[in-house]
PDB file of C-alpha atoms in Angstrom:
ATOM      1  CA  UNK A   8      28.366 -26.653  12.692  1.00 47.00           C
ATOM      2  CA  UNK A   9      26.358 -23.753  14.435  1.00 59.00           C
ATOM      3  CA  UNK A  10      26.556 -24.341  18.415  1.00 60.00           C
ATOM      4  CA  UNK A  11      24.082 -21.682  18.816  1.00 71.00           C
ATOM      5  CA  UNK A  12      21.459 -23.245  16.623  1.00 73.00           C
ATOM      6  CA  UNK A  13      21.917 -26.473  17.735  1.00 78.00           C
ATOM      7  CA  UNK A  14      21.617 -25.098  21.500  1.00 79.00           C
ATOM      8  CA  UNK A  15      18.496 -23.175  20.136  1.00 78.00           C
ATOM      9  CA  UNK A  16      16.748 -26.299  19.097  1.00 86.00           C
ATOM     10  CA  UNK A  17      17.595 -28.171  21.642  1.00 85.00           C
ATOM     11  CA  UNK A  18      15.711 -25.807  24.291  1.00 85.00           C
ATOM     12  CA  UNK A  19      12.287 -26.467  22.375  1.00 89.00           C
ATOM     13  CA  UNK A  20       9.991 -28.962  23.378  1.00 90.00           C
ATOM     14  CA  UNK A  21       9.159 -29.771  20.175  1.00 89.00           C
ATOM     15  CA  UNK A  22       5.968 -32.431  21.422  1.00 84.00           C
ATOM     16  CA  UNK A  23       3.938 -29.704  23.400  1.00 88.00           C
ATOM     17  CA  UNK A  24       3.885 -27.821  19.913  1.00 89.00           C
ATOM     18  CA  UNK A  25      -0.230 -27.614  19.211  1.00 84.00           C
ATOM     19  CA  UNK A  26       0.410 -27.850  15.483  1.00 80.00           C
ATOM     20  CA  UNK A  27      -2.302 -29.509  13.421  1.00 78.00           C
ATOM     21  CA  UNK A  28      -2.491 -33.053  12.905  1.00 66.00           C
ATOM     22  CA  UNK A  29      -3.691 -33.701   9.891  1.00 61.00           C
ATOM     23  CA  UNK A  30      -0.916 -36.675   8.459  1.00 53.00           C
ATOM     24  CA  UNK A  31       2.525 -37.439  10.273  1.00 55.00           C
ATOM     25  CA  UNK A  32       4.225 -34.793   7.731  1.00 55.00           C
ATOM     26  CA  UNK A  33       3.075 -31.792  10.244  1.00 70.00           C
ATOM     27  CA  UNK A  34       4.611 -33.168  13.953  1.00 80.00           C
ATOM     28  CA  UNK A  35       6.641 -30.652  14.838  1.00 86.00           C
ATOM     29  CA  UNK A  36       9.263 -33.314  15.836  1.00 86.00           C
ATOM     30  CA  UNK A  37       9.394 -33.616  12.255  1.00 89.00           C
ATOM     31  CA  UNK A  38      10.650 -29.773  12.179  1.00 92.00           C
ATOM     32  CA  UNK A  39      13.466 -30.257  14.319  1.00 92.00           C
ATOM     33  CA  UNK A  40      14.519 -33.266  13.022  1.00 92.00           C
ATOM     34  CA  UNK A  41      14.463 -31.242   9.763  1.00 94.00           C
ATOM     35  CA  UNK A  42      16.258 -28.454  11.319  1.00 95.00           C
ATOM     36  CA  UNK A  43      19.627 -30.249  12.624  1.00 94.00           C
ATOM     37  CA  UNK A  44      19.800 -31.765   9.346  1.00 95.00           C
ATOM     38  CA  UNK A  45      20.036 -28.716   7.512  1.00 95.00           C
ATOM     39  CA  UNK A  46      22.272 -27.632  10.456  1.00 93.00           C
ATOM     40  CA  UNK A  47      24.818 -30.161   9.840  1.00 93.00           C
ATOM     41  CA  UNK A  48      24.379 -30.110   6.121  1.00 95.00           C
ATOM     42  CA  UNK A  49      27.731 -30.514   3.949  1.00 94.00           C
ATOM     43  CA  UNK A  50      26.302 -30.767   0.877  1.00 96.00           C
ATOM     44  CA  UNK A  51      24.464 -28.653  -1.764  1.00 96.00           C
ATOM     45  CA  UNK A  52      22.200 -32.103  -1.966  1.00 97.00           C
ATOM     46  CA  UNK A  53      22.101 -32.315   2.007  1.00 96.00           C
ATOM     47  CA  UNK A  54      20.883 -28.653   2.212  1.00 97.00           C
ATOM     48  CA  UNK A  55      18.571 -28.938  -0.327  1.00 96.00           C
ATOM     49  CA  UNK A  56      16.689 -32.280   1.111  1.00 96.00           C
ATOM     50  CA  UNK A  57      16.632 -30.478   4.548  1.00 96.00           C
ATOM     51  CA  UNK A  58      14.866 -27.224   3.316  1.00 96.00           C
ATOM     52  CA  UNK A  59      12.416 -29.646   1.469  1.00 95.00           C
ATOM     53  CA  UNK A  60      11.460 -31.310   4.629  1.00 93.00           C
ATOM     54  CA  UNK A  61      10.543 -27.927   6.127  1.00 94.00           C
ATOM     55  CA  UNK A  62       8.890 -26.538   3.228  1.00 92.00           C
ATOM     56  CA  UNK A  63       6.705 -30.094   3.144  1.00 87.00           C
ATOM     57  CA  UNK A  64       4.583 -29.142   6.352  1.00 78.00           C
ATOM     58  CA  UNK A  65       4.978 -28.998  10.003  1.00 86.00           C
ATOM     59  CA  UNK A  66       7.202 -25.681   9.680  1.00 93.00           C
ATOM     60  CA  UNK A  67       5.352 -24.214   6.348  1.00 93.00           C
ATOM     61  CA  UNK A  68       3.265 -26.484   3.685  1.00 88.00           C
ATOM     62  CA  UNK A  69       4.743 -24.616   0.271  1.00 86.00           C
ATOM     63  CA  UNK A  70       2.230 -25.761  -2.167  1.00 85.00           C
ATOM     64  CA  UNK A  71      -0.448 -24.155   0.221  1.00 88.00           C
ATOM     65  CA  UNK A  72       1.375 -21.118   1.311  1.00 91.00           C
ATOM     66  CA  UNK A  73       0.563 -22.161   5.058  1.00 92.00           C
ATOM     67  CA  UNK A  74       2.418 -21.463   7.891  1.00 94.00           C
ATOM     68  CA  UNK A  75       2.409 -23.781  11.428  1.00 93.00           C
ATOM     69  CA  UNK A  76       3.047 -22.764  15.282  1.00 93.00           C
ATOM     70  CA  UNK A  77       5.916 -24.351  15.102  1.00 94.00           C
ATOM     71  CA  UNK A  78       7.286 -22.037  12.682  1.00 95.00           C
ATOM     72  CA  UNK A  79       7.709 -19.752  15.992  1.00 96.00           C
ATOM     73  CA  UNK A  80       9.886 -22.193  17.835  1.00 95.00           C
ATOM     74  CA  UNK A  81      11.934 -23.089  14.725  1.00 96.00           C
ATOM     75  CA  UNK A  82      12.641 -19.047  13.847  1.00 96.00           C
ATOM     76  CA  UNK A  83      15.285 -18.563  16.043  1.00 94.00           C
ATOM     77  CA  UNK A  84      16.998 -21.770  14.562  1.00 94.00           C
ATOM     78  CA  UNK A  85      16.750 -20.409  11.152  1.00 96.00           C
ATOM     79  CA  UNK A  86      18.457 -17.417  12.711  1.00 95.00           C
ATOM     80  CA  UNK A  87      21.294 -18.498  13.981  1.00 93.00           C
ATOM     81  CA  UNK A  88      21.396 -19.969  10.837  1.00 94.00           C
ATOM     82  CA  UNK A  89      21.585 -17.185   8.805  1.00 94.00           C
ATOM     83  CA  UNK A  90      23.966 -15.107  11.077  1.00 92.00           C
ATOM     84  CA  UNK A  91      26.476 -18.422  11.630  1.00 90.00           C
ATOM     85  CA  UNK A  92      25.540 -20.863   9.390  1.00 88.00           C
ATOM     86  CA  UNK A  93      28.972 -22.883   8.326  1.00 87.00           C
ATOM     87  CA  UNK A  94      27.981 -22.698   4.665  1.00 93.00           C
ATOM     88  CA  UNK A  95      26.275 -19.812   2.252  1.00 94.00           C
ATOM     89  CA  UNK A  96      24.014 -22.193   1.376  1.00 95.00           C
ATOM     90  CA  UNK A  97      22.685 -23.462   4.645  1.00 95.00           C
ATOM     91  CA  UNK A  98      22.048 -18.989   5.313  1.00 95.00           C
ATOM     92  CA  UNK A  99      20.355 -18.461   1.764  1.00 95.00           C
ATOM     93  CA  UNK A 100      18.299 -21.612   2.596  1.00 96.00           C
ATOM     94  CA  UNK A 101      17.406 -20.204   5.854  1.00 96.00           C
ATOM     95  CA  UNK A 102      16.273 -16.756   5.098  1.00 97.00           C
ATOM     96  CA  UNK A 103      13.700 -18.605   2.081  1.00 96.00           C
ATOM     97  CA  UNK A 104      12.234 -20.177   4.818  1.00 97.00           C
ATOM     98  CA  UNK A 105      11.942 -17.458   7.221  1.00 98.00           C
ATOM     99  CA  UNK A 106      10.418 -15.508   4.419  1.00 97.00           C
ATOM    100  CA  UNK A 107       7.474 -18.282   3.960  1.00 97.00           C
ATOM    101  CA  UNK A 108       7.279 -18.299   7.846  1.00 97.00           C
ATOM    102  CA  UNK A 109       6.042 -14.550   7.859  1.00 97.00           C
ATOM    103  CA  UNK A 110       4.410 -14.736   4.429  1.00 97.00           C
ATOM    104  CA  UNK A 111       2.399 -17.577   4.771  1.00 96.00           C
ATOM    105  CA  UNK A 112      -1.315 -17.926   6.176  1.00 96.00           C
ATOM    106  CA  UNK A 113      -1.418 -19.820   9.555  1.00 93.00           C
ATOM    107  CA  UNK A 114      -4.561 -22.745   9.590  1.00 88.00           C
ATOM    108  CA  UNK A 115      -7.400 -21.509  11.023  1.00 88.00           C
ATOM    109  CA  UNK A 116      -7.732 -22.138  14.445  1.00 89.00           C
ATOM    110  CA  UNK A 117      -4.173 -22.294  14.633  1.00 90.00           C
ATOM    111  CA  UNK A 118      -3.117 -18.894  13.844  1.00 94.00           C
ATOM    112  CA  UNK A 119      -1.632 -17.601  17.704  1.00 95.00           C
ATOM    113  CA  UNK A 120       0.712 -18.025  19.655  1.00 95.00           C
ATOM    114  CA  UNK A 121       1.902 -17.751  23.740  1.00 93.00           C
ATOM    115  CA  UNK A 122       5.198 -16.185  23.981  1.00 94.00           C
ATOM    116  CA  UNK A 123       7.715 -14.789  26.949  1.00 93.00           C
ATOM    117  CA  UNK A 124       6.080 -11.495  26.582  1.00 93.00           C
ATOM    118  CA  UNK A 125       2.345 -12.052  26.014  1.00 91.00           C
ATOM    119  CA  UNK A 126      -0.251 -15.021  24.947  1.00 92.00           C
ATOM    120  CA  UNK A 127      -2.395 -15.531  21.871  1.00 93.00           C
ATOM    121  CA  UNK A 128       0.064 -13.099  20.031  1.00 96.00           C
ATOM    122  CA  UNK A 129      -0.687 -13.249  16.061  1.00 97.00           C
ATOM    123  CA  UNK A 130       1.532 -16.136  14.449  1.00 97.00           C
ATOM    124  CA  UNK A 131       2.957 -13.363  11.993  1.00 98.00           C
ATOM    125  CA  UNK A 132       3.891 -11.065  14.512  1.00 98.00           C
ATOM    126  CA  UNK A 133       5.183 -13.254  16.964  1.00 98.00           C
ATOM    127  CA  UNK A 134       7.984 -14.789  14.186  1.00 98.00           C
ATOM    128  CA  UNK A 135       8.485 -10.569  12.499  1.00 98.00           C
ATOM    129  CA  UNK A 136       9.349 -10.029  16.327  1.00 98.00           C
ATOM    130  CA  UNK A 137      11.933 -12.414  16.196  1.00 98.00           C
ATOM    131  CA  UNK A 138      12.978 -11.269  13.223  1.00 98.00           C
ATOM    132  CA  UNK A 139      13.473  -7.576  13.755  1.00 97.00           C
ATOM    133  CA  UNK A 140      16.012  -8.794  16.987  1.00 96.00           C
ATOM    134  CA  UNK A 141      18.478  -9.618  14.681  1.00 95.00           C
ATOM    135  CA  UNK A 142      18.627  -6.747  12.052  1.00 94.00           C
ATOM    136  CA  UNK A 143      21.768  -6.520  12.274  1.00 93.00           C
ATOM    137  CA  UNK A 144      22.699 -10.151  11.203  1.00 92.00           C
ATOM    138  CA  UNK A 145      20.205  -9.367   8.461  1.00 95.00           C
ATOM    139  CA  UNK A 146      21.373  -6.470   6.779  1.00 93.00           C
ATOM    140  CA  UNK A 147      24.774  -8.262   6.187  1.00 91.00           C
ATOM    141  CA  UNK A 148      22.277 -10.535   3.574  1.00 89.00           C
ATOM    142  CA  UNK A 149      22.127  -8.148   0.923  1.00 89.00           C
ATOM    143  CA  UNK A 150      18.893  -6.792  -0.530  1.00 93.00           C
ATOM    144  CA  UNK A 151      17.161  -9.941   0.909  1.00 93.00           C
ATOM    145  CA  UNK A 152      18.017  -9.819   4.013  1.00 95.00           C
ATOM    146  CA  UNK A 153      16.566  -5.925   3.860  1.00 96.00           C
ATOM    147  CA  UNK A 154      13.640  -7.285   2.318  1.00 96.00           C
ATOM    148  CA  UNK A 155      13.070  -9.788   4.826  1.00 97.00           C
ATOM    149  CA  UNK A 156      13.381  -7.090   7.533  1.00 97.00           C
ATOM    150  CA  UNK A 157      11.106  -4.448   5.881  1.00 97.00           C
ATOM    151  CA  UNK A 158       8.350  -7.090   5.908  1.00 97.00           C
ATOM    152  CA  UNK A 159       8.963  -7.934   9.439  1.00 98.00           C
ATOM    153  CA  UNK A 160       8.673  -4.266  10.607  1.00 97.00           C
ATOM    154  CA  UNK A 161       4.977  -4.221   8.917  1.00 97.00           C
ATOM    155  CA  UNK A 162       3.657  -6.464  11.479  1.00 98.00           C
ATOM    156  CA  UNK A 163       4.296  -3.552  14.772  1.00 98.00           C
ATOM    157  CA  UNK A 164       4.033  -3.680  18.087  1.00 98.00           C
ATOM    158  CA  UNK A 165       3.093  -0.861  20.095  1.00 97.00           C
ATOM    159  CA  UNK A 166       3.893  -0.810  24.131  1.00 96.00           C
ATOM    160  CA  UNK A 167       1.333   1.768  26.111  1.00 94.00           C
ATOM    161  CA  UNK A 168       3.314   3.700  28.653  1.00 94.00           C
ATOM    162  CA  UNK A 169       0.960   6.155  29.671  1.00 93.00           C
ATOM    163  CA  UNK A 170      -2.783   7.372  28.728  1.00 89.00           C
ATOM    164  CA  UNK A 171      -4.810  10.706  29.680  1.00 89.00           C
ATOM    165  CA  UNK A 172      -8.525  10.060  29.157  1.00 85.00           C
ATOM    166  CA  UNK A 173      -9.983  12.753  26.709  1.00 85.00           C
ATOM    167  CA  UNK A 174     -13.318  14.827  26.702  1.00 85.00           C
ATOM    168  CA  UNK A 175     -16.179  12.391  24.711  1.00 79.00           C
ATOM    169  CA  UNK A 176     -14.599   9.084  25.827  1.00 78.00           C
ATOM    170  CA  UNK A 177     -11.223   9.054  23.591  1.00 84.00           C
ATOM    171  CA  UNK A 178      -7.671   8.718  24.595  1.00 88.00           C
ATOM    172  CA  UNK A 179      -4.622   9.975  24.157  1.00 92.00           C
ATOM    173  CA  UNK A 180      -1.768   7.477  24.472  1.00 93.00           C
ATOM    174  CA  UNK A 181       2.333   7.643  24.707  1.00 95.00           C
ATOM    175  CA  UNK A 182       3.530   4.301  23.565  1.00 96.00           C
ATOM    176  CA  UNK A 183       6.801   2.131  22.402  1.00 97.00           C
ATOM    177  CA  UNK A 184       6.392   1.240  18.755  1.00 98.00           C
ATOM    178  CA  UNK A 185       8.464  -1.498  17.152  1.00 98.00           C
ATOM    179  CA  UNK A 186       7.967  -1.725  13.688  1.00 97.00           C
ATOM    180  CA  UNK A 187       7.525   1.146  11.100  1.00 96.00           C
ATOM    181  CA  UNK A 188       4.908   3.420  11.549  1.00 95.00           C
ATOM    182  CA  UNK A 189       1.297   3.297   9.371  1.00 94.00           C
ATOM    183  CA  UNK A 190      -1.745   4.817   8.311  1.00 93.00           C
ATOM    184  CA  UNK A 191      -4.434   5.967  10.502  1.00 95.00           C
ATOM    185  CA  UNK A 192      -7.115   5.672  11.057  1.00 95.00           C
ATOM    186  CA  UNK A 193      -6.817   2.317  11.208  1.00 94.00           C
ATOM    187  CA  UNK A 194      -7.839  -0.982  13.380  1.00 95.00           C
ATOM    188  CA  UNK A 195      -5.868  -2.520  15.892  1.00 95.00           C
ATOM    189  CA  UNK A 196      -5.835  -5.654  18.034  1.00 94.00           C
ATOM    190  CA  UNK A 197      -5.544  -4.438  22.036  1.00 92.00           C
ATOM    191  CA  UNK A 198      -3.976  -7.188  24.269  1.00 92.00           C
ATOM    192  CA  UNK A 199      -5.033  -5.312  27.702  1.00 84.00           C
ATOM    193  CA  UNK A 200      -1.976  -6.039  31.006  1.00 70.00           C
ATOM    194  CA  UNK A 201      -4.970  -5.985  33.438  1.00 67.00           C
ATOM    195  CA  UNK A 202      -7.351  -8.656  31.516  1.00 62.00           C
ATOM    196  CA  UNK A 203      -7.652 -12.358  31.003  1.00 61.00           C
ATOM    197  CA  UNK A 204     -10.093 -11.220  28.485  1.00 62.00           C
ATOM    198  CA  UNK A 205      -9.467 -11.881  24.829  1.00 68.00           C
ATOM    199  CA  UNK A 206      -8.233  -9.305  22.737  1.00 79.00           C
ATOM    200  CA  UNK A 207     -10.524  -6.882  21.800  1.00 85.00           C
ATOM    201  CA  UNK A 208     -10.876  -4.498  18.589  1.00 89.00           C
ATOM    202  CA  UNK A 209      -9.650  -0.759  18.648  1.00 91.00           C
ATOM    203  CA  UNK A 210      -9.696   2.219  16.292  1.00 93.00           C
ATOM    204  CA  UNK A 211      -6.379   4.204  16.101  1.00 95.00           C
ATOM    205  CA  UNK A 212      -7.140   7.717  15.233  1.00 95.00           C
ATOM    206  CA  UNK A 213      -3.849   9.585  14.644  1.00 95.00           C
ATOM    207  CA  UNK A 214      -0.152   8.320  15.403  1.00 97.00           C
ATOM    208  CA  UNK A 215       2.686  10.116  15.662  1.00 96.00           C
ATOM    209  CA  UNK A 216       6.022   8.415  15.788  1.00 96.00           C
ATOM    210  CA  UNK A 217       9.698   9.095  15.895  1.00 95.00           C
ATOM    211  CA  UNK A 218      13.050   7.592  14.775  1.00 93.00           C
ATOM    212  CA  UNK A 219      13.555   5.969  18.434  1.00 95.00           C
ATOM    213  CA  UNK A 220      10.578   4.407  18.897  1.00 96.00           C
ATOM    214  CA  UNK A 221       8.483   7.080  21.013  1.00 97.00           C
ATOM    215  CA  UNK A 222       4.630   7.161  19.709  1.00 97.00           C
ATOM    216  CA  UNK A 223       1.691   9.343  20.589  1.00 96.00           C
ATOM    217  CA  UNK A 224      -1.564   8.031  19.350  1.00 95.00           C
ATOM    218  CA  UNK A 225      -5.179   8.818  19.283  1.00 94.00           C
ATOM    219  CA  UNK A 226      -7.723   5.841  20.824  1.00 91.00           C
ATOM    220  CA  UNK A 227     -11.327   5.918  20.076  1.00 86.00           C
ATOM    221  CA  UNK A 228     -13.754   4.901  22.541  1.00 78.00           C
ATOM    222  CA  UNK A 229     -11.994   2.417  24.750  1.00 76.00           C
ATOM    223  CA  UNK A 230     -12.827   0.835  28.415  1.00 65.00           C
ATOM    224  CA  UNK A 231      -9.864   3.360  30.612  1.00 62.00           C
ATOM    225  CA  UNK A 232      -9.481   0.651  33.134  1.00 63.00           C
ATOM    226  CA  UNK A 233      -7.531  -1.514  29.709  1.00 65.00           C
ATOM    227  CA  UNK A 234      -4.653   1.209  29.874  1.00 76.00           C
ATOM    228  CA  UNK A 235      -1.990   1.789  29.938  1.00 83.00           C
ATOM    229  CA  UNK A 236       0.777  -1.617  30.226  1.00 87.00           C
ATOM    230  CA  UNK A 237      -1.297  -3.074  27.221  1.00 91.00           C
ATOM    231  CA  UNK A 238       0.007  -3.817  23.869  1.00 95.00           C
ATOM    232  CA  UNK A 239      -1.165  -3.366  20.271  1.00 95.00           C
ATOM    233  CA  UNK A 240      -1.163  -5.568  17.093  1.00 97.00           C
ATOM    234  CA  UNK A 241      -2.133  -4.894  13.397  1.00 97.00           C
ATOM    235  CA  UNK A 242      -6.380  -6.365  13.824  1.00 96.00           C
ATOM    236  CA  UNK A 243      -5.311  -8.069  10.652  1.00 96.00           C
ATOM    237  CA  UNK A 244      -2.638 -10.081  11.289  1.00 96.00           C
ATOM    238  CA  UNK A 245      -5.252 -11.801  14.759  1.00 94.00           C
ATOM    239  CA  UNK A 246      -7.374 -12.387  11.516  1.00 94.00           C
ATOM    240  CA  UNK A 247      -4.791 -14.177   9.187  1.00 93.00           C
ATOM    241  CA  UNK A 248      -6.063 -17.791   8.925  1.00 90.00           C
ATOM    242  CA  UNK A 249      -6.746 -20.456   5.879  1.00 85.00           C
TER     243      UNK A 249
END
């Protein structure tokens, strides 16, 4: 069996999960119950009836295309999965869920997460985070493993390193970009270092970005004292809800 998913699940409290509550098929305790079973699997059968359980709710509800916080916990599971799972099975089984985990619509009210790094982080980004950390173990999948990891690196992250405040109230902005570089202008979700404040709506002007990572981007009007340490999101991805 996979050591290092079984260690991964093991670290998650599964109970302080705040996934919804609707029936007893969504407690996350469910999900990792779920999740050693299709760890351990031996069997096409076994497999199967373990990827069931997660596609019923608590990780993703299928028939509704919706996605639950404890997707986030379960992702690096599914990971380990993929990159050591004993059986090709148990990996294909894992990357069709991780592809419902970041396709999926989280419930409304339900649709962030708090994670090492930041809190109230978009569901979808959180999990493509997790996802683009092991790109490696990914591309070894075939064209669906590359799929999987082109639709992670839609949902960016952008680091600010440094600003310069510009004539008329704009700003000019070096940054860390993770994820693949879009369209401006364009709206993005600003997560400010020196704030307890929610999130708060920005325009992105221009962006320029290079093969490593390195960004320079255009702010419209923007309180200074929010820059720079702050992070940015795709605005719709803090708006994807059911």
């Amino acid at each position: 069996m996979s050591l290092d998913a079984l260690d991964a699940l093991d670290a998650v409290d599964w109970s302080a999960i705040p996934n919804p509550t609707w029936h007893r098929c969504d407690d996350p305790e469910r999900v990792a119950h779920a999740l050693r079973l299709l760890t351990v699997s031996t069997t096409a059968n076994e497999t199967g009836d373990a990827a069931s359980l997660l596609a019923g709710g608590g990780f993703v509800c299928g028939h509704a295309a919706m996605v639950f916080p404890a997707a986030y916990a379960a992702t690096p599971v599914l990971l380990d999965l993929v990159e050591h799972g004993r059986r090709p099975r148990i990996k294909e089984a894992a990357l069709g869920l991780l592809a419902d985990a970041l396709g999926y619509f989280p419930t409304a009210g339900h649709n962030r997460v708090d994670t090492p790094y930041g809190t109230d982080v978009p569901l979808c980004c959180a999990i493509a985070r997790l996802i683009r950390g092991r790109g490696t173990a990914l591309l070894a999948h075939g064209n669906y493993g590359k799929r999987l990891l082109a639709e992670a690196e839609l949902h960016w992250r952008m680091t600010v390193e440094e600003t310069e405040l510009q004539p008329g109230g704009t700003l000019t902005a070096l940054a860390t970009l993770e994820g693949t570089p879009f369209e401006t202008p364009g709206e993005a979700e600003l997560h400010s270092a020196r704030s307890e404040r929610p999130a708060t709506s920005v325009w992105i002007d221009t962006l320029t970005a290079d093969v490593s990572g390195a960004a320079c981007l255009q702010l419209g009007h923007i309180p200074y004292e929010a820059l720079p340490g702050s992070v940015l999101y795709p605005a719709e991805c803090g708006r994807r809800e059911h």
